[in-house]
Coordinates of C-alpha atoms in Angstrom, one line a residue:
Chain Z
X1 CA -25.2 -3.5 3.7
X2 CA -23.1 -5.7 6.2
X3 CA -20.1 -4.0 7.1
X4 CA -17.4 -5.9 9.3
X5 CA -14.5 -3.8 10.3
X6 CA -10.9 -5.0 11.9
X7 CA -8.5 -3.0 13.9
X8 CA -5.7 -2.8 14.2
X9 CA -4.4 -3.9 10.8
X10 CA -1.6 -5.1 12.1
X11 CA -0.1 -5.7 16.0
X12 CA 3.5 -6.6 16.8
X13 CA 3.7 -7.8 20.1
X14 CA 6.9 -9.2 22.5
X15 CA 6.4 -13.0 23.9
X16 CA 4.2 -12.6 26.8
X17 CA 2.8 -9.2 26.3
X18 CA -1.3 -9.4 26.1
X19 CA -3.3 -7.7 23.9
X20 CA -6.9 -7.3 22.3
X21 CA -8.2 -7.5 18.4
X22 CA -11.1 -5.9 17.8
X23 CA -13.9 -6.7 15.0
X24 CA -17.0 -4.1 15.1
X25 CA -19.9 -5.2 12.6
X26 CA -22.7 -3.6 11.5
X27 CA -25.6 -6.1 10.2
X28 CA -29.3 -6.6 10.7
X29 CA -29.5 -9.2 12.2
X30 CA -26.9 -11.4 13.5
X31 CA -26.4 -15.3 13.8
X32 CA -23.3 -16.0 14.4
X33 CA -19.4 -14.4 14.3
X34 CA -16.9 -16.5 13.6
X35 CA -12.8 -16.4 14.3
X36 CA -10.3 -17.4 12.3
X37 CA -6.8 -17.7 12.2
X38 CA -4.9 -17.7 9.1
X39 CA -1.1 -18.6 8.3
X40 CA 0.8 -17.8 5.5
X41 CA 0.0 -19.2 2.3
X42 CA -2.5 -21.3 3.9
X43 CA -6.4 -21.0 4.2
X44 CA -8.0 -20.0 7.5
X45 CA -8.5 -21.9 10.1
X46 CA -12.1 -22.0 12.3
X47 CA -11.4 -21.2 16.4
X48 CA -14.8 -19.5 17.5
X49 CA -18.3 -19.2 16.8
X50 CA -20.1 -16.8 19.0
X51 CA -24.0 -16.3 19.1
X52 CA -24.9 -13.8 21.5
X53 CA -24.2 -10.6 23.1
X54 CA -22.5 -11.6 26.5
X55 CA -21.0 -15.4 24.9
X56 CA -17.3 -16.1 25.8
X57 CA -15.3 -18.7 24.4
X58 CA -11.3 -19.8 25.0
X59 CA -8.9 -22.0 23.1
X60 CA -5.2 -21.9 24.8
X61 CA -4.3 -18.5 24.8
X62 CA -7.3 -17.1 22.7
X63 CA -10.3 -15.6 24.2
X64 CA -13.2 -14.2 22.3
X65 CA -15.8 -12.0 23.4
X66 CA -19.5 -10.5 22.1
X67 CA -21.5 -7.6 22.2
X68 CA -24.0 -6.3 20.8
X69 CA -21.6 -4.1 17.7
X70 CA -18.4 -6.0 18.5
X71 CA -16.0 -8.7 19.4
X72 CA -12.6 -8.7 20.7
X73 CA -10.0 -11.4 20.3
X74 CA -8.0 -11.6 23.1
X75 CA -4.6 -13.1 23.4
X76 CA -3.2 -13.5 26.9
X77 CA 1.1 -14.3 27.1
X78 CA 1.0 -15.2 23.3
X79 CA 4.2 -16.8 21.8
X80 CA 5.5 -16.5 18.5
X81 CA 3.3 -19.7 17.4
X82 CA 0.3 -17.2 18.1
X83 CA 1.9 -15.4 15.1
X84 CA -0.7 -15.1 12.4
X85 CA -3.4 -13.6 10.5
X86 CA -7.0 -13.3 12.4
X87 CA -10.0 -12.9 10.8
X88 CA -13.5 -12.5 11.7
X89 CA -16.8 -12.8 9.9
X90 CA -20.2 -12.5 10.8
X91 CA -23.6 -14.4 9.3
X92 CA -26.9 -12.9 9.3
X93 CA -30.3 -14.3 9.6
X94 CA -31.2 -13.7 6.2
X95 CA -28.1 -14.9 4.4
X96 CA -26.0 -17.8 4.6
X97 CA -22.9 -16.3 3.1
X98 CA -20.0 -15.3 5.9
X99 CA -19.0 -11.4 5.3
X100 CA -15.4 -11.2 6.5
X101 CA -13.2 -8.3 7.8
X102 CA -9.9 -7.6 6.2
X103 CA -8.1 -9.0 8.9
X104 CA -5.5 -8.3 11.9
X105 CA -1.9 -9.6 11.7
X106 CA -0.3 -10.3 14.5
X107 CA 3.4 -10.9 15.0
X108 CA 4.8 -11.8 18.5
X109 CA 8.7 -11.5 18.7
X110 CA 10.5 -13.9 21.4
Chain U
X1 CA -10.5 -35.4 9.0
X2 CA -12.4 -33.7 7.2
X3 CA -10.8 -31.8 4.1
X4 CA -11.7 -29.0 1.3
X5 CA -8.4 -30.0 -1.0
X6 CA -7.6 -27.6 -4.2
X7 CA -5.5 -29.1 -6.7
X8 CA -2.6 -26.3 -7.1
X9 CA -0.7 -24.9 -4.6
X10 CA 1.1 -22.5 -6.8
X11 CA 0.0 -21.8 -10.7
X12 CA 2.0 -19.7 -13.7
X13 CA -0.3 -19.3 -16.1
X14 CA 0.3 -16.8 -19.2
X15 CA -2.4 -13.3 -20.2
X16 CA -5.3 -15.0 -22.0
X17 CA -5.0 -18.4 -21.2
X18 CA -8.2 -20.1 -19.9
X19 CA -7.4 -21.4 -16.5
X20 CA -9.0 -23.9 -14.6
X21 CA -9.0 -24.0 -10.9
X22 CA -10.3 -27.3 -8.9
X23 CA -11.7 -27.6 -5.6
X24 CA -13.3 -31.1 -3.8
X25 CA -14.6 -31.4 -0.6
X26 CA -14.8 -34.6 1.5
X27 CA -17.8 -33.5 4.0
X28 CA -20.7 -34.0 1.6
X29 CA -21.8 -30.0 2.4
X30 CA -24.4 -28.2 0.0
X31 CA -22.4 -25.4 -0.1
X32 CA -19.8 -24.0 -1.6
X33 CA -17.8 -20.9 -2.4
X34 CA -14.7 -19.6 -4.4
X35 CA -13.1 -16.5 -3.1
X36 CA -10.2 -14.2 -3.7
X37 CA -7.6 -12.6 -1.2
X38 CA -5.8 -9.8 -2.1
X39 CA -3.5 -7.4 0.3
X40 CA -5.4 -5.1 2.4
X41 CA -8.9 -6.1 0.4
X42 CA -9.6 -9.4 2.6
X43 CA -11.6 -12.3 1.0
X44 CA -13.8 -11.5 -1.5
X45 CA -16.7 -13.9 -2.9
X46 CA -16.2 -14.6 -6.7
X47 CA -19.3 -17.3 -7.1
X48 CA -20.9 -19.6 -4.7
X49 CA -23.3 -22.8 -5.0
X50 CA -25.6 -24.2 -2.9
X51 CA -26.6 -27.7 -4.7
X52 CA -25.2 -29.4 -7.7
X53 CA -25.9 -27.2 -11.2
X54 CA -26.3 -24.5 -8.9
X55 CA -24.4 -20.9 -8.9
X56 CA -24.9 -17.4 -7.9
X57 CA -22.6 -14.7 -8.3
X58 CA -21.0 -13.0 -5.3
X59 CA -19.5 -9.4 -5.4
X60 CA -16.6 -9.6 -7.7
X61 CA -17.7 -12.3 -10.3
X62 CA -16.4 -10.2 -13.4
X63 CA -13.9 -12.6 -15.4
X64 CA -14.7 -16.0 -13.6
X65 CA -17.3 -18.8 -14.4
X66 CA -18.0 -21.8 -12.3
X67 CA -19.1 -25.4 -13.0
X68 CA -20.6 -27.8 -9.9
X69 CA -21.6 -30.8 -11.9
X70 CA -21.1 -33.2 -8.9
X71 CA -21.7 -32.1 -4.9
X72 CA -18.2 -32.4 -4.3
X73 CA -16.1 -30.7 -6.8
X74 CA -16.6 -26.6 -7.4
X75 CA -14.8 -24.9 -10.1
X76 CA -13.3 -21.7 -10.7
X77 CA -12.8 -20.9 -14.7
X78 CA -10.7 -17.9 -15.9
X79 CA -12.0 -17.2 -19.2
X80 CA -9.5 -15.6 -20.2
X81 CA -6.6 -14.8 -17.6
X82 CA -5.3 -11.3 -17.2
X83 CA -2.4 -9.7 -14.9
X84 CA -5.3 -8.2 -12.5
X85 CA -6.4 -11.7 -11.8
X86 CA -3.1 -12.6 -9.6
X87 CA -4.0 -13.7 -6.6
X88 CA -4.7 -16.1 -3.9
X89 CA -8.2 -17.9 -4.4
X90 CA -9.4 -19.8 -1.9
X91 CA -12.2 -22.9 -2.2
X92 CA -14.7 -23.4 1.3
X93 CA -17.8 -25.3 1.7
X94 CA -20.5 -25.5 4.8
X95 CA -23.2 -27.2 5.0
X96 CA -27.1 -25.4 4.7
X97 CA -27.3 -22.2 6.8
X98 CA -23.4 -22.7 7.3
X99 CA -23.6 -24.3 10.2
X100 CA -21.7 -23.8 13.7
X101 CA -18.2 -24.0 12.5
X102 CA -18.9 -21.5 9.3
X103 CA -16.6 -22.8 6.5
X104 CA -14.2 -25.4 5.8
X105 CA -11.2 -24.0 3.7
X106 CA -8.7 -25.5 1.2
X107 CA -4.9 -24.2 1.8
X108 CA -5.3 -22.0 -1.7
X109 CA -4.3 -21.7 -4.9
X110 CA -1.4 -18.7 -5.4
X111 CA -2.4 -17.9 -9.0
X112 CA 0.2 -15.7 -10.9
X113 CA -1.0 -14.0 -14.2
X114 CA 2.1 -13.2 -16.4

Protein backbone atom coordinates (compact mmCIF):
# COMPACT_ATOMS: atom_id res chain seq x y z
CA UNK A 1 0.00 0.00 0.00
CA UNK A 2 1.18 3.71 -0.83
CA UNK A 3 2.14 5.41 2.19
CA UNK A 4 3.04 9.22 2.00
CA UNK A 5 4.12 10.63 5.27
CA UNK A 6 4.59 14.51 6.37
CA UNK A 7 6.73 15.99 8.98
CA UNK A 8 6.63 18.12 10.92
CA UNK A 9 2.86 18.49 11.50
CA UNK A 10 3.20 21.76 12.02
CA UNK A 11 6.25 24.60 11.92
CA UNK A 12 6.15 28.08 13.30
CA UNK A 13 8.72 30.07 11.94
CA UNK A 14 9.86 34.12 12.50
CA UNK A 15 9.93 36.32 9.06
CA UNK A 16 13.05 35.44 7.50
CA UNK A 17 14.02 32.33 9.32
CA UNK A 18 14.52 29.31 6.58
CA UNK A 19 13.45 26.00 6.99
CA UNK A 20 12.68 22.50 5.29
CA UNK A 21 9.29 20.30 5.07
CA UNK A 22 9.76 16.97 4.58
CA UNK A 23 7.37 14.32 2.68
CA UNK A 24 8.94 10.53 2.66
CA UNK A 25 6.70 8.06 0.44
CA UNK A 26 6.77 4.69 0.14
CA UNK A 27 5.19 3.42 -3.38
CA UNK A 28 6.12 1.07 -6.19
CA UNK A 29 6.63 2.86 -8.59
CA UNK A 30 6.55 6.52 -8.81
CA UNK A 31 5.38 9.13 -11.54
CA UNK A 32 5.21 12.06 -10.17
CA UNK A 33 4.96 14.05 -6.53
CA UNK A 34 3.20 16.92 -6.49
CA UNK A 35 3.21 20.20 -3.89
CA UNK A 36 0.49 21.94 -2.80
CA UNK A 37 -0.28 24.73 -0.72
CA UNK A 38 -3.41 25.13 0.91
CA UNK A 39 -5.10 28.24 2.80
CA UNK A 40 -7.76 28.26 5.02
CA UNK A 41 -11.05 27.27 4.08
CA UNK A 42 -9.92 27.10 0.61
CA UNK A 43 -8.90 24.04 -1.69
CA UNK A 44 -5.17 23.45 -2.46
CA UNK A 45 -3.35 25.02 -4.71
CA UNK A 46 -0.81 23.11 -7.34
CA UNK A 47 3.15 24.66 -7.06
CA UNK A 48 5.35 21.49 -8.08
CA UNK A 49 5.39 18.44 -9.89
CA UNK A 50 8.55 16.50 -9.62
CA UNK A 51 9.50 13.29 -11.68
CA UNK A 52 12.75 12.10 -10.81
CA UNK A 53 15.20 11.44 -8.20
CA UNK A 54 17.71 14.47 -8.42
CA UNK A 55 14.69 17.12 -10.13
CA UNK A 56 14.66 20.66 -8.43
CA UNK A 57 12.04 23.14 -8.97
CA UNK A 58 11.62 26.96 -7.36
CA UNK A 59 8.65 29.35 -7.26
CA UNK A 60 9.62 32.67 -5.18
CA UNK A 61 10.64 31.49 -1.94
CA UNK A 62 9.70 27.71 -2.43
CA UNK A 63 12.15 25.15 -3.44
CA UNK A 64 11.38 21.53 -3.89
CA UNK A 65 13.61 18.73 -4.01
CA UNK A 66 13.57 14.65 -4.98
CA UNK A 67 15.03 11.53 -4.04
CA UNK A 68 14.54 8.42 -4.42
CA UNK A 69 12.14 7.94 -0.68
CA UNK A 70 11.60 11.73 -0.27
CA UNK A 71 11.06 15.40 -0.94
CA UNK A 72 11.70 18.32 0.99
CA UNK A 73 10.01 21.66 0.60
CA UNK A 74 12.10 24.35 1.21
CA UNK A 75 11.26 27.83 2.15
CA UNK A 76 14.17 30.33 2.20
CA UNK A 77 13.33 34.05 4.20
CA UNK A 78 9.46 33.22 4.13
CA UNK A 79 7.04 35.95 5.13
CA UNK A 80 3.88 35.62 6.78
CA UNK A 81 2.09 35.41 3.14
CA UNK A 82 4.11 31.96 3.09
CA UNK A 83 1.71 31.07 5.93
CA UNK A 84 -0.23 28.03 5.05
CA UNK A 85 -0.91 24.45 4.77
CA UNK A 86 1.47 22.25 2.36
CA UNK A 87 0.67 19.19 1.09
CA UNK A 88 2.24 16.62 -0.96
CA UNK A 89 1.03 13.65 -2.91
CA UNK A 90 2.59 11.26 -4.98
CA UNK A 91 1.10 9.18 -8.32
CA UNK A 92 2.24 5.80 -9.22
CA UNK A 93 2.55 4.18 -12.47
CA UNK A 94 -0.22 1.94 -12.04
CA UNK A 95 -2.82 4.29 -10.62
CA UNK A 96 -3.99 7.53 -11.61
CA UNK A 97 -5.37 8.58 -8.22
CA UNK A 98 -2.96 11.21 -6.19
CA UNK A 99 -2.32 9.60 -2.44
CA UNK A 100 -1.79 12.63 -0.22
CA UNK A 101 0.10 13.21 3.13
CA UNK A 102 -1.77 14.79 5.98
CA UNK A 103 -0.03 17.86 5.57
CA UNK A 104 2.56 20.48 7.21
CA UNK A 105 1.22 23.86 8.51
CA UNK A 106 3.35 26.43 8.49
CA UNK A 107 2.92 29.80 10.31
CA UNK A 108 5.59 32.52 9.90
CA UNK A 109 5.22 35.38 12.49
CA UNK A 110 6.57 39.00 11.34
CA UNK B 1 -8.73 30.55 -15.98
CA UNK B 2 -9.54 27.50 -15.61
CA UNK B 3 -11.96 26.65 -12.57
CA UNK B 4 -13.47 23.44 -10.54
CA UNK B 5 -16.50 25.68 -8.83
CA UNK B 6 -18.72 23.85 -5.98
CA UNK B 7 -21.91 25.35 -5.38
CA UNK B 8 -21.78 25.94 -1.33
CA UNK B 9 -19.31 27.45 0.48
CA UNK B 10 -20.80 26.76 3.77
CA UNK B 11 -23.89 24.16 4.35
CA UNK B 12 -26.34 23.48 7.67
CA UNK B 13 -28.03 20.65 6.93
CA UNK B 14 -30.10 18.68 9.79
CA UNK B 15 -29.33 14.35 10.88
CA UNK B 16 -31.09 12.46 8.09
CA UNK B 17 -31.59 14.89 5.56
CA UNK B 18 -30.39 13.83 2.09
CA UNK B 19 -27.92 16.25 1.00
CA UNK B 20 -26.70 17.12 -2.31
CA UNK B 21 -23.33 18.44 -2.97
CA UNK B 22 -22.43 19.92 -6.61
CA UNK B 23 -19.28 20.21 -8.34
CA UNK B 24 -18.58 21.61 -12.25
CA UNK B 25 -15.49 21.89 -13.83
CA UNK B 26 -14.69 24.13 -16.79
CA UNK B 27 -11.46 22.16 -18.30
CA UNK B 28 -13.36 19.35 -20.05
CA UNK B 29 -11.05 16.66 -17.79
CA UNK B 30 -12.19 12.92 -17.69
CA UNK B 31 -11.62 12.78 -14.25
CA UNK B 32 -12.93 13.49 -11.36
CA UNK B 33 -12.98 13.05 -7.60
CA UNK B 34 -14.89 13.97 -4.31
CA UNK B 35 -12.84 13.95 -1.19
CA UNK B 36 -13.13 14.71 2.47
CA UNK B 37 -10.71 16.63 4.91
CA UNK B 38 -10.81 16.25 8.31
CA UNK B 39 -8.21 17.43 11.22
CA UNK B 40 -5.14 15.44 11.35
CA UNK B 41 -6.72 12.68 8.76
CA UNK B 42 -5.73 14.72 5.42
CA UNK B 43 -7.84 14.17 2.26
CA UNK B 44 -9.48 11.22 1.93
CA UNK B 45 -11.15 9.84 -1.44
CA UNK B 46 -14.98 9.26 -1.07
CA UNK B 47 -15.75 8.29 -4.96
CA UNK B 48 -14.06 9.18 -8.20
CA UNK B 49 -15.09 9.05 -12.02
CA UNK B 50 -13.21 8.75 -14.95
CA UNK B 51 -15.96 9.25 -17.90
CA UNK B 52 -19.52 10.19 -17.80
CA UNK B 53 -21.91 7.29 -15.93
CA UNK B 54 -18.69 6.25 -14.54
CA UNK B 55 -17.83 5.72 -10.56
CA UNK B 56 -15.58 3.82 -8.47
CA UNK B 57 -15.36 3.88 -4.86
CA UNK B 58 -12.30 5.27 -3.04
CA UNK B 59 -11.34 4.41 0.62
CA UNK B 60 -14.10 5.92 2.64
CA UNK B 61 -17.22 5.60 0.39
CA UNK B 62 -19.53 4.40 3.36
CA UNK B 63 -22.70 6.96 3.39
CA UNK B 64 -22.06 8.82 -0.04
CA UNK B 65 -23.33 8.12 -3.64
CA UNK B 66 -22.32 9.93 -6.64
CA UNK B 67 -24.03 10.81 -9.98
CA UNK B 68 -21.84 12.06 -13.31
CA UNK B 69 -24.51 12.26 -15.91
CA UNK B 70 -22.71 15.02 -17.87
CA UNK B 71 -18.49 15.34 -18.06
CA UNK B 72 -18.66 18.31 -16.23
CA UNK B 73 -20.75 18.15 -13.14
CA UNK B 74 -19.71 15.35 -10.29
CA UNK B 75 -22.00 14.83 -7.42
CA UNK B 76 -21.63 14.02 -3.92
CA UNK B 77 -25.10 12.55 -2.36
CA UNK B 78 -25.58 12.08 1.48
CA UNK B 79 -28.09 9.62 1.74
CA UNK B 80 -28.89 10.24 4.77
CA UNK B 81 -26.74 12.88 6.72
CA UNK B 82 -25.39 12.13 10.08
CA UNK B 83 -23.15 14.24 12.69
CA UNK B 84 -19.96 12.06 11.60
CA UNK B 85 -20.36 13.36 8.19
CA UNK B 86 -19.18 17.14 9.16
CA UNK B 87 -16.69 18.12 7.30
CA UNK B 88 -14.85 19.90 4.55
CA UNK B 89 -15.35 17.97 1.03
CA UNK B 90 -13.48 18.99 -1.55
CA UNK B 91 -14.38 18.48 -5.60
CA UNK B 92 -10.92 18.03 -8.15
CA UNK B 93 -10.72 16.92 -11.65
CA UNK B 94 -7.45 16.05 -14.00
CA UNK B 95 -7.38 15.00 -17.06
CA UNK B 96 -6.38 10.96 -18.06
CA UNK B 97 -3.33 9.74 -16.16
CA UNK B 98 -3.65 13.20 -14.15
CA UNK B 99 -1.51 14.88 -15.99
CA UNK B 100 1.56 17.35 -15.01
CA UNK B 101 -0.19 19.61 -12.78
CA UNK B 102 -2.20 16.61 -10.70
CA UNK B 103 -5.65 18.06 -9.80
CA UNK B 104 -7.58 21.15 -10.14
CA UNK B 105 -9.54 21.85 -6.85
CA UNK B 106 -12.80 23.76 -6.02
CA UNK B 107 -12.49 26.14 -2.72
CA UNK B 108 -14.84 23.37 -0.71
CA UNK B 109 -17.88 22.84 0.68
CA UNK B 110 -17.76 23.27 4.92
CA UNK B 111 -20.60 20.78 5.51
CA UNK B 112 -22.06 20.90 9.15
CA UNK B 113 -24.30 17.96 10.22
CA UNK B 114 -26.49 19.03 13.16
Amino acid sequence: EDQVTQSPEALRLQEGESSSLNCSYTVSGLRGLFWYRQDPGKGPEFLFTLYSAGEEKEKERLKATLTKKESFLHITAPKPEDSATYLCAVLTFDDYKLSFGAGTTVTVRA
Amino acid sequence: DVKVTQSSRYLVKRTGEKVFLECVQDMDHENMFWYRQDPGLGLRLIYFSYDVKMKEKGDIPEGYSVSREKKERFSLILESASTNQTSMYLCASSLPGTGGSGYTFGSGTRLTVV
